[in-house]
Amino acid sequence: MKKLLFGLIVTLMICLSGNAQNLRADFLKGKKTNKEVIEAFSKLSEEEQKQLWLEKVDQLLTLKLPSEHHELIKEIRDGMDKGFDQESASAFLKNASNLAKITPLKDFGEMFEMLEDYHYDGKFSDTKSVPDSIVKGIAELDLFERGACSCRWCLFSTTSTGTNCSPTRSGCGFFFMQECNQCILCK
């Protein structure tokens, strides 16, 4: 009887932990484009959105990234998990900005602009830097108020206001916090 009870408990724990790690897979199922993902994401509650990104950041923490990257990602994750006041929001954005400074463009986009798993095989896939305007923009985000989008998050744009994107309320960019229809790696 003890073995049966123990087996049931182990099975239940495995099922619960497996379900907890499949939020993104379930959410992404059937969505083929970044636009579909962002539109569906914008309809979720803030808590559901947070849980999806926490799971994504947890996936990043399982990778053997350089130690400085790992430390900054852990700080970002801890900040997300605890929630924000003005002081903690500033620290969160500083960590995110510092991470953008040391992470190649494509890799940063795959880490923080897409909910799909990021893959790292001991080296980054890109050599281009995240533009200074984006690094600065992340540091200056306002986590408490979403305003009109200036399209400054269009990394392929040649101007600070962007010409190849338009404002939207569904979000894009770093953790889908910007209100434009473009991102680093839009599909």
mmCIF file with all atom_site columns, C-alpha atoms in Angstrom:
data_model
loop_
_atom_site.group_PDB
_atom_site.id
_atom_site.type_symbol
_atom_site.label_atom_id
_atom_site.label_alt_id
_atom_site.label_comp_id
_atom_site.label_asym_id
_atom_site.label_entity_id
_atom_site.label_seq_id
_atom_site.pdbx_PDB_ins_code
_atom_site.Cartn_x
_atom_site.Cartn_y
_atom_site.Cartn_z
_atom_site.occupancy
_atom_site.B_iso_or_equiv
_atom_site.pdbx_formal_charge
_atom_site.auth_seq_id
_atom_site.auth_comp_id
_atom_site.auth_asym_id
_atom_site.auth_atom_id
_atom_site.pdbx_PDB_model_num
ATOM 1   C CA . MET A 1 1   ? 0.000  0.000  0.000   1.00 0.00 ? 1   MET A CA 1
ATOM 2   C CA . LYS A 1 2   ? 2.864  2.386  0.862   1.00 0.00 ? 2   LYS A CA 1
ATOM 3   C CA . LYS A 1 3   ? 4.493  1.684  -2.508  1.00 0.00 ? 3   LYS A CA 1
ATOM 4   C CA . LEU A 1 4   ? 1.217  2.394  -4.306  1.00 0.00 ? 4   LEU A CA 1
ATOM 5   C CA . LEU A 1 5   ? 0.696  5.647  -2.399  1.00 0.00 ? 5   LEU A CA 1
ATOM 6   C CA . PHE A 1 6   ? 4.309  6.688  -3.019  1.00 0.00 ? 6   PHE A CA 1
ATOM 7   C CA . GLY A 1 7   ? 3.925  5.878  -6.729  1.00 0.00 ? 7   GLY A CA 1
ATOM 8   C CA . LEU A 1 8   ? 0.751  7.971  -6.953  1.00 0.00 ? 8   LEU A CA 1
ATOM 9   C CA . ILE A 1 9   ? 2.443  10.913 -5.241  1.00 0.00 ? 9   ILE A CA 1
ATOM 10  C CA . VAL A 1 10  ? 5.460  10.738 -7.560  1.00 0.00 ? 10  VAL A CA 1
ATOM 11  C CA . THR A 1 11  ? 3.213  10.464 -10.626 1.00 0.00 ? 11  THR A CA 1
ATOM 12  C CA . LEU A 1 12  ? 1.148  13.460 -9.481  1.00 0.00 ? 12  LEU A CA 1
ATOM 13  C CA . MET A 1 13  ? 4.285  15.531 -8.845  1.00 0.00 ? 13  MET A CA 1
ATOM 14  C CA . ILE A 1 14  ? 5.680  14.682 -12.283 1.00 0.00 ? 14  ILE A CA 1
ATOM 15  C CA . CYS A 1 15  ? 2.380  15.585 -13.941 1.00 0.00 ? 15  CYS A CA 1
ATOM 16  C CA . LEU A 1 16  ? 2.121  18.879 -12.084 1.00 0.00 ? 16  LEU A CA 1
ATOM 17  C CA . SER A 1 17  ? 5.708  19.888 -12.797 1.00 0.00 ? 17  SER A CA 1
ATOM 18  C CA . GLY A 1 18  ? 5.340  18.842 -16.441 1.00 0.00 ? 18  GLY A CA 1
ATOM 19  C CA . ASN A 1 19  ? 2.203  20.942 -16.855 1.00 0.00 ? 19  ASN A CA 1
ATOM 20  C CA . ALA A 1 20  ? 3.883  23.925 -15.237 1.00 0.00 ? 20  ALA A CA 1
ATOM 21  C CA . GLN A 1 21  ? 6.679  23.765 -17.800 1.00 0.00 ? 21  GLN A CA 1
ATOM 22  C CA . ASN A 1 22  ? 4.354  23.485 -20.782 1.00 0.00 ? 22  ASN A CA 1
ATOM 23  C CA . LEU A 1 23  ? 2.523  26.799 -20.566 1.00 0.00 ? 23  LEU A CA 1
ATOM 24  C CA . ARG A 1 24  ? 4.443  28.241 -23.496 1.00 0.00 ? 24  ARG A CA 1
ATOM 25  C CA . ALA A 1 25  ? 4.158  25.113 -25.613 1.00 0.00 ? 25  ALA A CA 1
ATOM 26  C CA . ASP A 1 26  ? 0.392  25.046 -25.053 1.00 0.00 ? 26  ASP A CA 1
ATOM 27  C CA . PHE A 1 27  ? 0.088  28.769 -25.716 1.00 0.00 ? 27  PHE A CA 1
ATOM 28  C CA . LEU A 1 28  ? 2.206  28.645 -28.893 1.00 0.00 ? 28  LEU A CA 1
ATOM 29  C CA . LYS A 1 29  ? 0.431  25.607 -30.334 1.00 0.00 ? 29  LYS A CA 1
ATOM 30  C CA . GLY A 1 30  ? -1.140 26.457 -33.684 1.00 0.00 ? 30  GLY A CA 1
ATOM 31  C CA . LYS A 1 31  ? 0.302  29.986 -33.852 1.00 0.00 ? 31  LYS A CA 1
ATOM 32  C CA . LYS A 1 32  ? 2.510  30.259 -36.906 1.00 0.00 ? 32  LYS A CA 1
ATOM 33  C CA . THR A 1 33  ? 3.535  33.912 -36.935 1.00 0.00 ? 33  THR A CA 1
ATOM 34  C CA . ASN A 1 34  ? 4.847  36.399 -34.406 1.00 0.00 ? 34  ASN A CA 1
ATOM 35  C CA . LYS A 1 35  ? 1.773  38.538 -35.087 1.00 0.00 ? 35  LYS A CA 1
ATOM 36  C CA . GLU A 1 36  ? -0.539 35.671 -34.074 1.00 0.00 ? 36  GLU A CA 1
ATOM 37  C CA . VAL A 1 37  ? 1.477  35.127 -30.889 1.00 0.00 ? 37  VAL A CA 1
ATOM 38  C CA . ILE A 1 38  ? 1.427  38.801 -29.922 1.00 0.00 ? 38  ILE A CA 1
ATOM 39  C CA . GLU A 1 39  ? -2.288 39.221 -30.643 1.00 0.00 ? 39  GLU A CA 1
ATOM 40  C CA . ALA A 1 40  ? -3.142 36.155 -28.519 1.00 0.00 ? 40  ALA A CA 1
ATOM 41  C CA . PHE A 1 41  ? -0.724 37.317 -25.808 1.00 0.00 ? 41  PHE A CA 1
ATOM 42  C CA . SER A 1 42  ? -2.386 40.745 -25.617 1.00 0.00 ? 42  SER A CA 1
ATOM 43  C CA . LYS A 1 43  ? -5.705 39.055 -24.739 1.00 0.00 ? 43  LYS A CA 1
ATOM 44  C CA . LEU A 1 44  ? -4.254 37.266 -21.691 1.00 0.00 ? 44  LEU A CA 1
ATOM 45  C CA . SER A 1 45  ? -4.444 38.584 -18.154 1.00 0.00 ? 45  SER A CA 1
ATOM 46  C CA . GLU A 1 46  ? -1.333 40.244 -16.716 1.00 0.00 ? 46  GLU A CA 1
ATOM 47  C CA . GLU A 1 47  ? -0.763 37.178 -14.526 1.00 0.00 ? 47  GLU A CA 1
ATOM 48  C CA . GLU A 1 48  ? -0.966 34.805 -17.500 1.00 0.00 ? 48  GLU A CA 1
ATOM 49  C CA . GLN A 1 49  ? 1.440  37.003 -19.451 1.00 0.00 ? 49  GLN A CA 1
ATOM 50  C CA . LYS A 1 50  ? 3.828  37.046 -16.499 1.00 0.00 ? 50  LYS A CA 1
ATOM 51  C CA . GLN A 1 51  ? 3.732  33.261 -16.161 1.00 0.00 ? 51  GLN A CA 1
ATOM 52  C CA . LEU A 1 52  ? 4.565  32.757 -19.845 1.00 0.00 ? 52  LEU A CA 1
ATOM 53  C CA . TRP A 1 53  ? 7.574  35.069 -19.630 1.00 0.00 ? 53  TRP A CA 1
ATOM 54  C CA . LEU A 1 54  ? 8.722  33.558 -16.326 1.00 0.00 ? 54  LEU A CA 1
ATOM 55  C CA . GLU A 1 55  ? 8.702  30.141 -17.962 1.00 0.00 ? 55  GLU A CA 1
ATOM 56  C CA . LYS A 1 56  ? 10.685 31.517 -20.905 1.00 0.00 ? 56  LYS A CA 1
ATOM 57  C CA . VAL A 1 57  ? 13.264 33.106 -18.586 1.00 0.00 ? 57  VAL A CA 1
ATOM 58  C CA . ASP A 1 58  ? 13.470 29.858 -16.624 1.00 0.00 ? 58  ASP A CA 1
ATOM 59  C CA . GLN A 1 59  ? 14.322 28.150 -19.927 1.00 0.00 ? 59  GLN A CA 1
ATOM 60  C CA . LEU A 1 60  ? 17.133 30.673 -20.468 1.00 0.00 ? 60  LEU A CA 1
ATOM 61  C CA . LEU A 1 61  ? 18.494 29.903 -17.003 1.00 0.00 ? 61  LEU A CA 1
ATOM 62  C CA . THR A 1 62  ? 18.850 26.207 -17.900 1.00 0.00 ? 62  THR A CA 1
ATOM 63  C CA . LEU A 1 63  ? 21.351 27.071 -20.646 1.00 0.00 ? 63  LEU A CA 1
ATOM 64  C CA . LYS A 1 64  ? 25.112 27.246 -20.158 1.00 0.00 ? 64  LYS A CA 1
ATOM 65  C CA . LEU A 1 65  ? 25.321 30.934 -21.030 1.00 0.00 ? 65  LEU A CA 1
ATOM 66  C CA . PRO A 1 66  ? 28.343 33.031 -20.033 1.00 0.00 ? 66  PRO A CA 1
ATOM 67  C CA . SER A 1 67  ? 28.250 33.776 -16.303 1.00 0.00 ? 67  SER A CA 1
ATOM 68  C CA . GLU A 1 68  ? 27.603 37.517 -16.721 1.00 0.00 ? 68  GLU A CA 1
ATOM 69  C CA . HIS A 1 69  ? 24.583 36.736 -18.904 1.00 0.00 ? 69  HIS A CA 1
ATOM 70  C CA . HIS A 1 70  ? 23.322 34.133 -16.472 1.00 0.00 ? 70  HIS A CA 1
ATOM 71  C CA . GLU A 1 71  ? 23.633 36.508 -13.502 1.00 0.00 ? 71  GLU A CA 1
ATOM 72  C CA . LEU A 1 72  ? 21.775 39.327 -15.274 1.00 0.00 ? 72  LEU A CA 1
ATOM 73  C CA . ILE A 1 73  ? 19.028 36.966 -16.490 1.00 0.00 ? 73  ILE A CA 1
ATOM 74  C CA . LYS A 1 74  ? 18.625 35.643 -12.929 1.00 0.00 ? 74  LYS A CA 1
ATOM 75  C CA . GLU A 1 75  ? 18.286 39.223 -11.638 1.00 0.00 ? 75  GLU A CA 1
ATOM 76  C CA . ILE A 1 76  ? 15.710 39.970 -14.337 1.00 0.00 ? 76  ILE A CA 1
ATOM 77  C CA . ARG A 1 77  ? 13.789 36.805 -13.446 1.00 0.00 ? 77  ARG A CA 1
ATOM 78  C CA . ASP A 1 78  ? 13.857 37.590 -9.720  1.00 0.00 ? 78  ASP A CA 1
ATOM 79  C CA . GLY A 1 79  ? 12.566 41.089 -10.425 1.00 0.00 ? 79  GLY A CA 1
ATOM 80  C CA . MET A 1 80  ? 9.727  39.766 -12.565 1.00 0.00 ? 80  MET A CA 1
ATOM 81  C CA . ASP A 1 81  ? 8.754  37.222 -9.959  1.00 0.00 ? 81  ASP A CA 1
ATOM 82  C CA . LYS A 1 82  ? 8.670  39.709 -7.058  1.00 0.00 ? 82  LYS A CA 1
ATOM 83  C CA . GLY A 1 83  ? 6.837  42.464 -8.911  1.00 0.00 ? 83  GLY A CA 1
ATOM 84  C CA . PHE A 1 84  ? 7.809  46.094 -9.214  1.00 0.00 ? 84  PHE A CA 1
ATOM 85  C CA . ASP A 1 85  ? 7.763  49.358 -7.376  1.00 0.00 ? 85  ASP A CA 1
ATOM 86  C CA . GLN A 1 86  ? 9.624  52.403 -8.732  1.00 0.00 ? 86  GLN A CA 1
ATOM 87  C CA . GLU A 1 87  ? 12.970 51.341 -7.233  1.00 0.00 ? 87  GLU A CA 1
ATOM 88  C CA . SER A 1 88  ? 12.837 47.696 -8.256  1.00 0.00 ? 88  SER A CA 1
ATOM 89  C CA . ALA A 1 89  ? 11.605 48.645 -11.739 1.00 0.00 ? 89  ALA A CA 1
ATOM 90  C CA . SER A 1 90  ? 14.672 50.830 -12.185 1.00 0.00 ? 90  SER A CA 1
ATOM 91  C CA . ALA A 1 91  ? 16.980 47.959 -11.148 1.00 0.00 ? 91  ALA A CA 1
ATOM 92  C CA . PHE A 1 92  ? 15.118 45.553 -13.449 1.00 0.00 ? 92  PHE A CA 1
ATOM 93  C CA . LEU A 1 93  ? 15.483 47.877 -16.438 1.00 0.00 ? 93  LEU A CA 1
ATOM 94  C CA . LYS A 1 94  ? 19.138 48.562 -15.644 1.00 0.00 ? 94  LYS A CA 1
ATOM 95  C CA . ASN A 1 95  ? 19.814 44.798 -15.636 1.00 0.00 ? 95  ASN A CA 1
ATOM 96  C CA . ALA A 1 96  ? 17.913 44.393 -18.903 1.00 0.00 ? 96  ALA A CA 1
ATOM 97  C CA . SER A 1 97  ? 19.805 47.284 -20.486 1.00 0.00 ? 97  SER A CA 1
ATOM 98  C CA . ASN A 1 98  ? 23.143 45.878 -19.301 1.00 0.00 ? 98  ASN A CA 1
ATOM 99  C CA . LEU A 1 99  ? 22.215 42.499 -20.751 1.00 0.00 ? 99  LEU A CA 1
ATOM 100 C CA . ALA A 1 100 ? 21.319 44.124 -24.088 1.00 0.00 ? 100 ALA A CA 1
ATOM 101 C CA . LYS A 1 101 ? 24.780 45.759 -24.125 1.00 0.00 ? 101 LYS A CA 1
ATOM 102 C CA . ILE A 1 102 ? 26.588 42.411 -23.935 1.00 0.00 ? 102 ILE A CA 1
ATOM 103 C CA . THR A 1 103 ? 24.250 40.212 -25.996 1.00 0.00 ? 103 THR A CA 1
ATOM 104 C CA . PRO A 1 104 ? 24.284 40.088 -29.788 1.00 0.00 ? 104 PRO A CA 1
ATOM 105 C CA . LEU A 1 105 ? 21.223 41.479 -31.551 1.00 0.00 ? 105 LEU A CA 1
ATOM 106 C CA . LYS A 1 106 ? 19.671 38.282 -32.889 1.00 0.00 ? 106 LYS A CA 1
ATOM 107 C CA . ASP A 1 107 ? 20.308 36.389 -29.663 1.00 0.00 ? 107 ASP A CA 1
ATOM 108 C CA . PHE A 1 108 ? 18.788 39.161 -27.533 1.00 0.00 ? 108 PHE A CA 1
ATOM 109 C CA . GLY A 1 109 ? 15.720 39.120 -29.766 1.00 0.00 ? 109 GLY A CA 1
ATOM 110 C CA . GLU A 1 110 ? 15.349 35.353 -29.488 1.00 0.00 ? 110 GLU A CA 1
ATOM 111 C CA . MET A 1 111 ? 15.742 35.588 -25.714 1.00 0.00 ? 111 MET A CA 1
ATOM 112 C CA . PHE A 1 112 ? 13.358 38.450 -24.976 1.00 0.00 ? 112 PHE A CA 1
ATOM 113 C CA . GLU A 1 113 ? 11.127 39.120 -27.978 1.00 0.00 ? 113 GLU A CA 1
ATOM 114 C CA . MET A 1 114 ? 9.984  35.587 -28.670 1.00 0.00 ? 114 MET A CA 1
ATOM 115 C CA . LEU A 1 115 ? 8.286  33.063 -26.411 1.00 0.00 ? 115 LEU A CA 1
ATOM 116 C CA . GLU A 1 116 ? 9.802  30.091 -28.239 1.00 0.00 ? 116 GLU A CA 1
ATOM 117 C CA . ASP A 1 117 ? 12.815 28.352 -26.666 1.00 0.00 ? 117 ASP A CA 1
ATOM 118 C CA . TYR A 1 118 ? 16.153 30.021 -27.194 1.00 0.00 ? 118 TYR A CA 1
ATOM 119 C CA . HIS A 1 119 ? 18.966 27.653 -28.201 1.00 0.00 ? 119 HIS A CA 1
ATOM 120 C CA . TYR A 1 120 ? 22.592 28.187 -27.214 1.00 0.00 ? 120 TYR A CA 1
ATOM 121 C CA . ASP A 1 121 ? 25.336 25.774 -28.204 1.00 0.00 ? 121 ASP A CA 1
ATOM 122 C CA . GLY A 1 122 ? 28.282 27.424 -26.493 1.00 0.00 ? 122 GLY A CA 1
ATOM 123 C CA . LYS A 1 123 ? 28.367 30.506 -28.706 1.00 0.00 ? 123 LYS A CA 1
ATOM 124 C CA . PHE A 1 124 ? 26.010 33.224 -29.810 1.00 0.00 ? 124 PHE A CA 1
ATOM 125 C CA . SER A 1 125 ? 24.536 33.063 -33.302 1.00 0.00 ? 125 SER A CA 1
ATOM 126 C CA . ASP A 1 126 ? 25.091 36.739 -34.112 1.00 0.00 ? 126 ASP A CA 1
ATOM 127 C CA . THR A 1 127 ? 27.918 39.270 -33.905 1.00 0.00 ? 127 THR A CA 1
ATOM 128 C CA . LYS A 1 128 ? 25.927 42.492 -34.388 1.00 0.00 ? 128 LYS A CA 1
ATOM 129 C CA . SER A 1 129 ? 25.357 44.548 -31.261 1.00 0.00 ? 129 SER A CA 1
ATOM 130 C CA . VAL A 1 130 ? 21.986 45.722 -30.049 1.00 0.00 ? 130 VAL A CA 1
ATOM 131 C CA . PRO A 1 131 ? 21.821 49.376 -31.167 1.00 0.00 ? 131 PRO A CA 1
ATOM 132 C CA . ASP A 1 132 ? 22.544 51.952 -28.471 1.00 0.00 ? 132 ASP A CA 1
ATOM 133 C CA . SER A 1 133 ? 19.109 53.509 -29.023 1.00 0.00 ? 133 SER A CA 1
ATOM 134 C CA . ILE A 1 134 ? 17.473 50.209 -28.017 1.00 0.00 ? 134 ILE A CA 1
ATOM 135 C CA . VAL A 1 135 ? 19.780 49.717 -25.022 1.00 0.00 ? 135 VAL A CA 1
ATOM 136 C CA . LYS A 1 136 ? 18.900 53.246 -23.877 1.00 0.00 ? 136 LYS A CA 1
ATOM 137 C CA . GLY A 1 137 ? 15.212 52.736 -24.685 1.00 0.00 ? 137 GLY A CA 1
ATOM 138 C CA . ILE A 1 138 ? 15.034 49.629 -22.499 1.00 0.00 ? 138 ILE A CA 1
ATOM 139 C CA . ALA A 1 139 ? 16.645 51.492 -19.609 1.00 0.00 ? 139 ALA A CA 1
ATOM 140 C CA . GLU A 1 140 ? 14.034 54.259 -19.983 1.00 0.00 ? 140 GLU A CA 1
ATOM 141 C CA . LEU A 1 141 ? 10.920 52.092 -20.282 1.00 0.00 ? 141 LEU A CA 1
ATOM 142 C CA . ASP A 1 142 ? 8.074  53.006 -17.962 1.00 0.00 ? 142 ASP A CA 1
ATOM 143 C CA . LEU A 1 143 ? 6.712  49.789 -16.479 1.00 0.00 ? 143 LEU A CA 1
ATOM 144 C CA . PHE A 1 144 ? 3.763  51.599 -14.933 1.00 0.00 ? 144 PHE A CA 1
ATOM 145 C CA . GLU A 1 145 ? 2.361  53.415 -17.940 1.00 0.00 ? 145 GLU A CA 1
ATOM 146 C CA . ARG A 1 146 ? 2.008  52.345 -21.536 1.00 0.00 ? 146 ARG A CA 1
ATOM 147 C CA . GLY A 1 147 ? 2.012  55.334 -23.794 1.00 0.00 ? 147 GLY A CA 1
ATOM 148 C CA . ALA A 1 148 ? 1.821  55.938 -27.508 1.00 0.00 ? 148 ALA A CA 1
ATOM 149 C CA . CYS A 1 149 ? 4.387  54.014 -29.505 1.00 0.00 ? 149 CYS A CA 1
ATOM 150 C CA . SER A 1 150 ? 7.121  55.931 -31.277 1.00 0.00 ? 150 SER A CA 1
ATOM 151 C CA . CYS A 1 151 ? 8.189  52.808 -33.191 1.00 0.00 ? 151 CYS A CA 1
ATOM 152 C CA . ARG A 1 152 ? 11.713 53.243 -31.831 1.00 0.00 ? 152 ARG A CA 1
ATOM 153 C CA . TRP A 1 153 ? 11.763 49.486 -31.253 1.00 0.00 ? 153 TRP A CA 1
ATOM 154 C CA . CYS A 1 154 ? 12.007 48.683 -34.934 1.00 0.00 ? 154 CYS A CA 1
ATOM 155 C CA . LEU A 1 155 ? 15.619 47.624 -34.907 1.00 0.00 ? 155 LEU A CA 1
ATOM 156 C CA . PHE A 1 156 ? 15.854 47.562 -38.663 1.00 0.00 ? 156 PHE A CA 1
ATOM 157 C CA . SER A 1 157 ? 14.678 51.154 -38.901 1.00 0.00 ? 157 SER A CA 1
ATOM 158 C CA . THR A 1 158 ? 17.139 53.898 -39.817 1.00 0.00 ? 158 THR A CA 1
ATOM 159 C CA . THR A 1 159 ? 15.464 56.597 -37.744 1.00 0.00 ? 159 THR A CA 1
ATOM 160 C CA . SER A 1 160 ? 14.565 56.866 -34.084 1.00 0.00 ? 160 SER A CA 1
ATOM 161 C CA . THR A 1 161 ? 10.856 57.088 -34.858 1.00 0.00 ? 161 THR A CA 1
ATOM 162 C CA . GLY A 1 162 ? 10.845 54.319 -37.440 1.00 0.00 ? 162 GLY A CA 1
ATOM 163 C CA . THR A 1 163 ? 9.272  54.283 -40.846 1.00 0.00 ? 163 THR A CA 1
ATOM 164 C CA . ASN A 1 164 ? 8.441  50.631 -41.341 1.00 0.00 ? 164 ASN A CA 1
ATOM 165 C CA . CYS A 1 165 ? 6.111  50.133 -38.403 1.00 0.00 ? 165 CYS A CA 1
ATOM 166 C CA . SER A 1 166 ? 2.999  51.598 -36.875 1.00 0.00 ? 166 SER A CA 1
ATOM 167 C CA . PRO A 1 167 ? 1.582  51.855 -33.359 1.00 0.00 ? 167 PRO A CA 1
ATOM 168 C CA . THR A 1 168 ? -0.452 49.000 -31.924 1.00 0.00 ? 168 THR A CA 1
ATOM 169 C CA . ARG A 1 169 ? -1.816 48.211 -28.474 1.00 0.00 ? 169 ARG A CA 1
ATOM 170 C CA . SER A 1 170 ? -0.777 44.542 -28.670 1.00 0.00 ? 170 SER A CA 1
ATOM 171 C CA . GLY A 1 171 ? 2.910  45.072 -27.931 1.00 0.00 ? 171 GLY A CA 1
ATOM 172 C CA . CYS A 1 172 ? 6.267  43.898 -29.242 1.00 0.00 ? 172 CYS A CA 1
ATOM 173 C CA . GLY A 1 173 ? 9.940  44.145 -28.419 1.00 0.00 ? 173 GLY A CA 1
ATOM 174 C CA . PHE A 1 174 ? 11.445 43.420 -25.005 1.00 0.00 ? 174 PHE A CA 1
ATOM 175 C CA . PHE A 1 175 ? 8.930  41.181 -23.194 1.00 0.00 ? 175 PHE A CA 1
ATOM 176 C CA . PHE A 1 176 ? 6.299  42.575 -25.619 1.00 0.00 ? 176 PHE A CA 1
ATOM 177 C CA . MET A 1 177 ? 6.372  45.830 -23.597 1.00 0.00 ? 177 MET A CA 1
ATOM 178 C CA . GLN A 1 178 ? 6.554  48.187 -26.573 1.00 0.00 ? 178 GLN A CA 1
ATOM 179 C CA . GLU A 1 179 ? 3.489  49.175 -28.546 1.00 0.00 ? 179 GLU A CA 1
ATOM 180 C CA . CYS A 1 180 ? 4.615  48.733 -32.135 1.00 0.00 ? 180 CYS A CA 1
ATOM 181 C CA . ASN A 1 181 ? 3.968  46.178 -34.813 1.00 0.00 ? 181 ASN A CA 1
ATOM 182 C CA . GLN A 1 182 ? 7.630  45.287 -35.254 1.00 0.00 ? 182 GLN A CA 1
ATOM 183 C CA . CYS A 1 183 ? 10.349 43.523 -33.282 1.00 0.00 ? 183 CYS A CA 1
ATOM 184 C CA . ILE A 1 184 ? 13.942 42.405 -33.752 1.00 0.00 ? 184 ILE A CA 1
ATOM 185 C CA . LEU A 1 185 ? 13.017 39.102 -35.347 1.00 0.00 ? 185 LEU A CA 1
ATOM 186 C CA . CYS A 1 186 ? 9.407  39.389 -36.492 1.00 0.00 ? 186 CYS A CA 1
ATOM 187 C CA . LYS A 1 187 ? 8.468  36.396 -38.644 1.00 0.00 ? 187 LYS A CA 1
#
